[in-house]
N, CA and C of each residue as an Amber inpcrd file, in Angstrom:
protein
   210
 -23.8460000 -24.0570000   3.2530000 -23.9430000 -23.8380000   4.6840000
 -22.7450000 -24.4640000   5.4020000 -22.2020000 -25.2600000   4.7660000
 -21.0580000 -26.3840000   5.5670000 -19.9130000 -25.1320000   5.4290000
 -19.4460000 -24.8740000   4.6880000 -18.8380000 -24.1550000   4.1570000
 -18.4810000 -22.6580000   5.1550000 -19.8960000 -22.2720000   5.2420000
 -20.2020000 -20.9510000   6.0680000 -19.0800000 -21.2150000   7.5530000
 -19.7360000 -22.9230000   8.0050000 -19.5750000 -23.4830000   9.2620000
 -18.1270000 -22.9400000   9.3820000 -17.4910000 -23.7990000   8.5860000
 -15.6660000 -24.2580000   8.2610000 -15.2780000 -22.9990000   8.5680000
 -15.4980000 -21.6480000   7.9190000 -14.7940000 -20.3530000   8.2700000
 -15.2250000 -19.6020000   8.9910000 -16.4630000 -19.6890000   9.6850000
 -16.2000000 -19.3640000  10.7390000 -15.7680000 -19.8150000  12.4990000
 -15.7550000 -21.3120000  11.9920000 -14.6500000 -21.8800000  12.8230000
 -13.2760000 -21.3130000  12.8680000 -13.1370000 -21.6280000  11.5880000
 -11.9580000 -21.0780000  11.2830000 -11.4000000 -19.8780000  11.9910000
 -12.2200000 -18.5250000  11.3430000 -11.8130000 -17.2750000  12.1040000
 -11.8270000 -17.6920000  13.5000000 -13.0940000 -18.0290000  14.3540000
 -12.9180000 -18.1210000  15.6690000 -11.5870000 -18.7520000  16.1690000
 -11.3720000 -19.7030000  15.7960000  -9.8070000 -20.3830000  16.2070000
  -8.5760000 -19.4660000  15.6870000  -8.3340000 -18.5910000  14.8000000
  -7.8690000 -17.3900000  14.4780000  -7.6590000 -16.3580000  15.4700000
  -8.9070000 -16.1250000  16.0780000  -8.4990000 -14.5870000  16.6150000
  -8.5990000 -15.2490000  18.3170000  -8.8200000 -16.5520000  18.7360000
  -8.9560000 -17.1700000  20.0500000  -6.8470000 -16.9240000  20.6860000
  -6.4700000 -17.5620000  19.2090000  -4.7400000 -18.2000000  19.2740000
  -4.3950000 -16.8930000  19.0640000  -4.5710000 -15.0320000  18.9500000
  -3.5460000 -14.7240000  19.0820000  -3.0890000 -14.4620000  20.4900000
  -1.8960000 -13.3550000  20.1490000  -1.3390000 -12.9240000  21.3130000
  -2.0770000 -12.4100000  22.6400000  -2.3710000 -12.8480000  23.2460000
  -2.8230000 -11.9540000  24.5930000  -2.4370000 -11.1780000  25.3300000
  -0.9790000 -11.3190000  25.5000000  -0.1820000 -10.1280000  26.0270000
  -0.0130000  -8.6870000  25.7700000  -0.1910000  -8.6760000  24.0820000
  -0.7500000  -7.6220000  23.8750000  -1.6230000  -6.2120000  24.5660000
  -0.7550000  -5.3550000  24.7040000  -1.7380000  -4.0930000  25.3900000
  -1.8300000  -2.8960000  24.5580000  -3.0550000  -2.1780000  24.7900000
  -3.0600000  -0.9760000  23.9760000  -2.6090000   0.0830000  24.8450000
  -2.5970000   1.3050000  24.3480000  -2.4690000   2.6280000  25.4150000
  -3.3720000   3.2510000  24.5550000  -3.5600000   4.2770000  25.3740000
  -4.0700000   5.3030000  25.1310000  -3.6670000   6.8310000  24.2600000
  -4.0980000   6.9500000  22.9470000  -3.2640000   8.0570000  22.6990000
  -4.1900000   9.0830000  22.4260000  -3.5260000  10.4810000  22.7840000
  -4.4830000  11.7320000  22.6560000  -3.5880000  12.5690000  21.8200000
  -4.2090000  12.9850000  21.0450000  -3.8670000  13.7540000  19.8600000
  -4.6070000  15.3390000  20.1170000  -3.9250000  16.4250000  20.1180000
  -4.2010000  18.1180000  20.6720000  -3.7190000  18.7110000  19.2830000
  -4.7570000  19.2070000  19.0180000  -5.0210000  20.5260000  17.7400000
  -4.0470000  21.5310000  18.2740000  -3.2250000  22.3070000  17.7060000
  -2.5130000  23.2360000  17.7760000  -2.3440000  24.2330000  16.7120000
  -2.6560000  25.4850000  16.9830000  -2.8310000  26.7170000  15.8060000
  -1.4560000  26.6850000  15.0860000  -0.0510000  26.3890000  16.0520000
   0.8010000  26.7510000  15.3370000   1.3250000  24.9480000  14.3930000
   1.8370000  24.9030000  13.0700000   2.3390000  24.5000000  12.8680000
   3.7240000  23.4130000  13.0980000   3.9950000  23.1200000  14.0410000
   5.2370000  22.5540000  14.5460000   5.3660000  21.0720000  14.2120000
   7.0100000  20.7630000  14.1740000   7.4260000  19.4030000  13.7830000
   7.3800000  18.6280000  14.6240000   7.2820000  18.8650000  16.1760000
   8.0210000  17.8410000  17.1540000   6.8490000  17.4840000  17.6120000
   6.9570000  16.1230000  18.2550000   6.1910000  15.0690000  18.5720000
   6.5680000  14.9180000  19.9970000   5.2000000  15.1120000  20.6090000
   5.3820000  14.6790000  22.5260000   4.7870000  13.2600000  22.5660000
   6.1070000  12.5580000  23.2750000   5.6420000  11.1110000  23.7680000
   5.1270000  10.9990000  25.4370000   4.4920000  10.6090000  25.6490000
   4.2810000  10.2280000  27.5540000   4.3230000   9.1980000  27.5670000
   4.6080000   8.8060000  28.4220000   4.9990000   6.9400000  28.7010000
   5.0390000   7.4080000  30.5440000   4.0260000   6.9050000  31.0670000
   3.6410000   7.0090000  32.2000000   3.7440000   8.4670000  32.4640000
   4.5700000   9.1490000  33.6250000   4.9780000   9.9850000  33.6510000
   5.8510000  11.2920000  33.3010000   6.5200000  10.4480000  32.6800000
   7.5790000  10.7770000  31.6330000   7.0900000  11.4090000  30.8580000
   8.0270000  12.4860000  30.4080000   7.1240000  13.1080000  28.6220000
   8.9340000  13.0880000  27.3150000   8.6390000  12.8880000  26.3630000
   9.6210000  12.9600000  25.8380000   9.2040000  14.0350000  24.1630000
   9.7790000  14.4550000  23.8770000   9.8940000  15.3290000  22.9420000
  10.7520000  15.0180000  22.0800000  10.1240000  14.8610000  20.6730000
  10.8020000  14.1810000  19.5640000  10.6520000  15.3650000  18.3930000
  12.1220000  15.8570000  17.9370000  12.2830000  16.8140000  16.5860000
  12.5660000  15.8370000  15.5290000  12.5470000  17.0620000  14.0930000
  12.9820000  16.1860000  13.1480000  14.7270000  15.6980000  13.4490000
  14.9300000  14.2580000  12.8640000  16.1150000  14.1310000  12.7760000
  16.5840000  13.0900000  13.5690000  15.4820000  12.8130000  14.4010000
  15.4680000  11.9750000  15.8230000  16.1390000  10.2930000  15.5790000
  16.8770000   9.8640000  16.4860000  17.5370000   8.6920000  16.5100000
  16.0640000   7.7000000  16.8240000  15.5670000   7.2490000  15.6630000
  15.0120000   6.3900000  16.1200000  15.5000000   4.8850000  17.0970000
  16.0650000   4.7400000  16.7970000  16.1590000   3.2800000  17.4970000
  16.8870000   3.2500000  19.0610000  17.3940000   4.8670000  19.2740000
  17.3940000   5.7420000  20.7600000  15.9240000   5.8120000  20.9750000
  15.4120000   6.0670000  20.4440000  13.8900000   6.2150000  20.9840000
  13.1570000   5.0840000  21.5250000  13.2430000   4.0320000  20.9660000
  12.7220000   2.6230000  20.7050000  13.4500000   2.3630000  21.9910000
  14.8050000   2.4300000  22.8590000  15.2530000   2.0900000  23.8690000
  15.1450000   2.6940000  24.8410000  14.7710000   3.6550000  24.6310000
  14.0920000   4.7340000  26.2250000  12.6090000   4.7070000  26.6470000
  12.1130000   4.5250000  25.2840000  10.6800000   4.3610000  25.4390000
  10.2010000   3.0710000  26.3960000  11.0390000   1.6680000  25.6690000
  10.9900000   0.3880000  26.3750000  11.6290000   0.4130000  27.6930000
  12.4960000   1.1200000  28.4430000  12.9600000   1.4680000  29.5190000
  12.1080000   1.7780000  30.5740000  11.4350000   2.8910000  29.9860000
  10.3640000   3.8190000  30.8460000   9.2690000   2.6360000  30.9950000
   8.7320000   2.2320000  29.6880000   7.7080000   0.9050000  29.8950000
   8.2140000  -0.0420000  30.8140000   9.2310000  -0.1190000  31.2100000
   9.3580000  -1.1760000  32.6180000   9.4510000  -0.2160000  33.6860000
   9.6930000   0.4730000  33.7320000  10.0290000   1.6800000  35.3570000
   8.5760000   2.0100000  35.0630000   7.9110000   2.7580000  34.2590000
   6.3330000   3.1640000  35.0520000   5.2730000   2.3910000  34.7720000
């Protein structure tokens, strides 16, 4: 039983200390008959459209852009 105590102290002090800043969004995922490669991002208002081939780490800096403007 002591034992039991210890970890779940434990966890509780675990998941108390992480990050809080942390936010989720919301993502919606749409069935489509046709087959296609490209990926729609929204980030507030914004929509961005991603093909194969895409500069990721361009992406990673527009995305974080828009996350401060909307």
């Amino acid at each position: 039983m002591h034992q039991l105590k210890y970890w779940l102290y434990k966890a509780d002090n675990f998941y108390s200390t992480q990050d809080s800043n942390s936010k989720w969004i919301p993502v919606t995922l749409e069935e489509s008959e046709q087959q296609n490669e490209t990926l729609h991002i929204n980030v507030g208002s914004a929509s961005i459209v991603v093909k194969p081939g895409f500069n990721p780490t361009l992406l990673a800096e527009v995305v974080k852009a828009l996350k401060s403007v909307c």
